[in-house]
Rosetta silent file (secondary structure, phi, psi, omega in degrees, C-alpha in Angstrom):
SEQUENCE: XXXXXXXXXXXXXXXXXXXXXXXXXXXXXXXXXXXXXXXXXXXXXXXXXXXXXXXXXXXXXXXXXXXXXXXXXXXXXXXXXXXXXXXXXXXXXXXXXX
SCORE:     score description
SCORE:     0.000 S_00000001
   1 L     0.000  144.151 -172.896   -3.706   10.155    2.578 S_00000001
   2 L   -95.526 -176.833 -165.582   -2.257   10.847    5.357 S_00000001
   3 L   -39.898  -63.116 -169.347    1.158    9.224    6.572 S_00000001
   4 L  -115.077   84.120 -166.406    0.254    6.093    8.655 S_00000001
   5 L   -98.288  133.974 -173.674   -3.664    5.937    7.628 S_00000001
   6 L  -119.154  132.065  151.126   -5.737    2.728    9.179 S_00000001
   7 E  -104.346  161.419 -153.493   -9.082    1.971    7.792 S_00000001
   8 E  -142.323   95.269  172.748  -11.875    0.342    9.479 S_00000001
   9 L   -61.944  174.020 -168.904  -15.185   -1.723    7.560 S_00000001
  10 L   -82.594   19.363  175.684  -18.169   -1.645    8.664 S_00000001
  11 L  -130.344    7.589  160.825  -17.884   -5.092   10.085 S_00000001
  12 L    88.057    7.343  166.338  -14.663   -3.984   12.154 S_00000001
  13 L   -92.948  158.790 -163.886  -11.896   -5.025   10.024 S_00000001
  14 E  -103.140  147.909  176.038   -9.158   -2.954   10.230 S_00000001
  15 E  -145.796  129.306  151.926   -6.936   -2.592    6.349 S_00000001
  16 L  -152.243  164.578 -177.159   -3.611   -0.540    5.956 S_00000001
  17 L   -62.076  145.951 -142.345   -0.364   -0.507    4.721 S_00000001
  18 L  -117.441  132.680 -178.693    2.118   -2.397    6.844 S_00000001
  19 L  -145.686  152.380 -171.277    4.302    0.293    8.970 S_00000001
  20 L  -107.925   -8.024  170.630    6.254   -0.533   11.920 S_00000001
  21 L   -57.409  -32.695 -165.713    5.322    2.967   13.343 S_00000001
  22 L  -122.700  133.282  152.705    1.963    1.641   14.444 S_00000001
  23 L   -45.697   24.530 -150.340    1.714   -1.526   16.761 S_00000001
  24 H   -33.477  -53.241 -179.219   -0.674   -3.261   14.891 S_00000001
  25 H   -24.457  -50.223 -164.842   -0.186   -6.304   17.323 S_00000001
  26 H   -76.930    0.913 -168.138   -1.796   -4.458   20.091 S_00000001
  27 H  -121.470   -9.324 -169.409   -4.895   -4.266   18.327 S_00000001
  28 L  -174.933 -174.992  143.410   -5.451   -8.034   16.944 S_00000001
  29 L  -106.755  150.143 -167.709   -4.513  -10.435   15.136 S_00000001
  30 L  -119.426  147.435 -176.457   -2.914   -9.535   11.766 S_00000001
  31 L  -135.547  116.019 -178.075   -3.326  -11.206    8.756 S_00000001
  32 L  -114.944  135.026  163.675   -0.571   -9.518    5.994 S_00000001
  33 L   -58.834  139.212  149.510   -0.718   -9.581    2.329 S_00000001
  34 L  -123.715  147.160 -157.461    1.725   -8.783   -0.025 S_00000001
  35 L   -94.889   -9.047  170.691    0.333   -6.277   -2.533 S_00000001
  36 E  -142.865  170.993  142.978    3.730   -5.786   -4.524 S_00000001
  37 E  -132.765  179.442 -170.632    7.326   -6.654   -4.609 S_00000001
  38 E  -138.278  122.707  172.627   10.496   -4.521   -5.863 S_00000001
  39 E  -147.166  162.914  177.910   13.321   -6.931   -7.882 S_00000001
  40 E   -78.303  117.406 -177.691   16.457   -6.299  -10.104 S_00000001
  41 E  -113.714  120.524 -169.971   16.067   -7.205  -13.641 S_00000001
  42 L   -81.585  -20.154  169.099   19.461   -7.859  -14.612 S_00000001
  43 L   -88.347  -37.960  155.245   19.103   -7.443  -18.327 S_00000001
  44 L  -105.370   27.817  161.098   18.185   -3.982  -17.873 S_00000001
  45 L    51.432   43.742  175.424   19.714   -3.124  -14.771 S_00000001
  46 E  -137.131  171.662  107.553   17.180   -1.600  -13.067 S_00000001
  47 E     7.009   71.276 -153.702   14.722   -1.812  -10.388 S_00000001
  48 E  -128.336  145.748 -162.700   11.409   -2.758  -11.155 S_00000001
  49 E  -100.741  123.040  173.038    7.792   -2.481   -8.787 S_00000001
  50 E   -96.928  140.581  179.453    5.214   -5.626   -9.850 S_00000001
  51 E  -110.200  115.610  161.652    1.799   -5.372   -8.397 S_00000001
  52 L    84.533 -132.698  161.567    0.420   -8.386   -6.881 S_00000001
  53 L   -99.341  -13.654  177.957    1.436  -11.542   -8.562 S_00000001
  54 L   -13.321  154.977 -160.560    1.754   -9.662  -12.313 S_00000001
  55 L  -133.954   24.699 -177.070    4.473  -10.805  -14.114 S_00000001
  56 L  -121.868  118.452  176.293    4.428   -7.039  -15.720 S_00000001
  57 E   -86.808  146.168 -174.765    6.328   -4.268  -13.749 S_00000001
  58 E  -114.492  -24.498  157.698    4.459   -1.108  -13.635 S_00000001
  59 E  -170.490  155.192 -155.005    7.954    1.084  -12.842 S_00000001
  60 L  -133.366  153.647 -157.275   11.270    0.601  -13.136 S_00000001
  61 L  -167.385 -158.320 -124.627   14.094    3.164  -11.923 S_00000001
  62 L   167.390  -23.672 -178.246   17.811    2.343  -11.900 S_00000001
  63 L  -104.031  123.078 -163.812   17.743    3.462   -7.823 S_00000001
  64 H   -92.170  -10.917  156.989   15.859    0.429   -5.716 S_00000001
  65 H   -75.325 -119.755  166.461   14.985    3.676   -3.190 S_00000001
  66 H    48.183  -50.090  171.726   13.413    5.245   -5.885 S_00000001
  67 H   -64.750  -35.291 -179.198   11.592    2.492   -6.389 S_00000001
  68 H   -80.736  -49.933  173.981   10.460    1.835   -2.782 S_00000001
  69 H   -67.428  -46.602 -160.572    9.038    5.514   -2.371 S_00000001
  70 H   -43.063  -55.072 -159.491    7.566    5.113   -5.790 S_00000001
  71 H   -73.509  -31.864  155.011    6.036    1.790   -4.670 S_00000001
  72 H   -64.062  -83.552 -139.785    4.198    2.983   -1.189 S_00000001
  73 H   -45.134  -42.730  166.638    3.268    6.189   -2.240 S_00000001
  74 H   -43.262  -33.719  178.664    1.445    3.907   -5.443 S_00000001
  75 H   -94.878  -25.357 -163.255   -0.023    1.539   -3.057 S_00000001
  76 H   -72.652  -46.038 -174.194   -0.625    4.542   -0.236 S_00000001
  77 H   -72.376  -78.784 -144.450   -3.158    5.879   -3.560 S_00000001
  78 H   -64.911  -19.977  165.555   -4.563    3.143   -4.715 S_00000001
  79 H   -83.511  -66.751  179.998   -5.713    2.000   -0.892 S_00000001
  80 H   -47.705  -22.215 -177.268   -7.563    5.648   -0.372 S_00000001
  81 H   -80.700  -27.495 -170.273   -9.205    5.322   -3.743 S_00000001
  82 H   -75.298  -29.414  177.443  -10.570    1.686   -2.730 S_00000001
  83 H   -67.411  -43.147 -178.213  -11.790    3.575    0.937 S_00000001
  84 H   -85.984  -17.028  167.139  -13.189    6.605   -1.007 S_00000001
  85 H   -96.924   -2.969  145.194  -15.254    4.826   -2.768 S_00000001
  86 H   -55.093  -32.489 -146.774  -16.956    2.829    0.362 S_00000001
  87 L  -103.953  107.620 -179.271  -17.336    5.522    2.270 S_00000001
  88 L   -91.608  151.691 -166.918  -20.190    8.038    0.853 S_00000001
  89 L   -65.268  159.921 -161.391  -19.576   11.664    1.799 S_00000001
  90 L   -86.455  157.243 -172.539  -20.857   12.739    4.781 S_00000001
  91 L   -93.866   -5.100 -165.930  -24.219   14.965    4.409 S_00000001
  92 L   111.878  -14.889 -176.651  -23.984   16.724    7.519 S_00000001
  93 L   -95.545  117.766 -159.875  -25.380   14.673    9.554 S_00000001
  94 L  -109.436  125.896  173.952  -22.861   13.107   12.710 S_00000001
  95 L   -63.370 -174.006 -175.247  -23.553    9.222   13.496 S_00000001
  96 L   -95.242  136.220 -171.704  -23.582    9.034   17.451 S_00000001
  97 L    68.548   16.624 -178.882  -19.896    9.045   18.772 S_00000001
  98 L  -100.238    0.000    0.000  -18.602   10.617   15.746 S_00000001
């Protein structure tokens, strides 16, 4: 995926990963999710990334950067796999304006 990647349905919503690099503002109205969080578990003194509301951490680190890279780059995949599988590869054929 590449760095700042925006996807677009076929009904003209736009879906990406919230970046302050891109102006999002300028393009709509935004309506933001949050697809994870990163918290401190104090009995084992680490760092740990929960997906969604789960009450299960899917990694844990000791560094809360560590954690943070872990946790885009996790969410960065898991948004291109939900996109690769709308999108069927192209056959060769270019839509008009493509």
């Amino acid at each position: 995926m590449s760095a700042h990647a925006l996807y677009f349905t076929p009904d003209g919503l736009g879906h990406a990963l919230h970046t302050e690099r891109i102006d999002l503002e300028r393009i709509g109205d935004l309506h933001i999710e949050r697809a994870s969080r990163v918290e401190f578990d104090n009995a084992t003194q680490r760092w740990q990334v929960f997906p969604g509301g789960s009450t299960r951490p899917v990694f844990d680190h000791p560094s809360r950067r560590v954690c943070l890279d872990w946790e885009r780059a996790w969410l960065e995949h898991k948004e291109e796999q939900r996109h690769d599988r709308r999108i069927p590869p192209r056959t060769g054929a270019t839509a008009p304006g493509a």
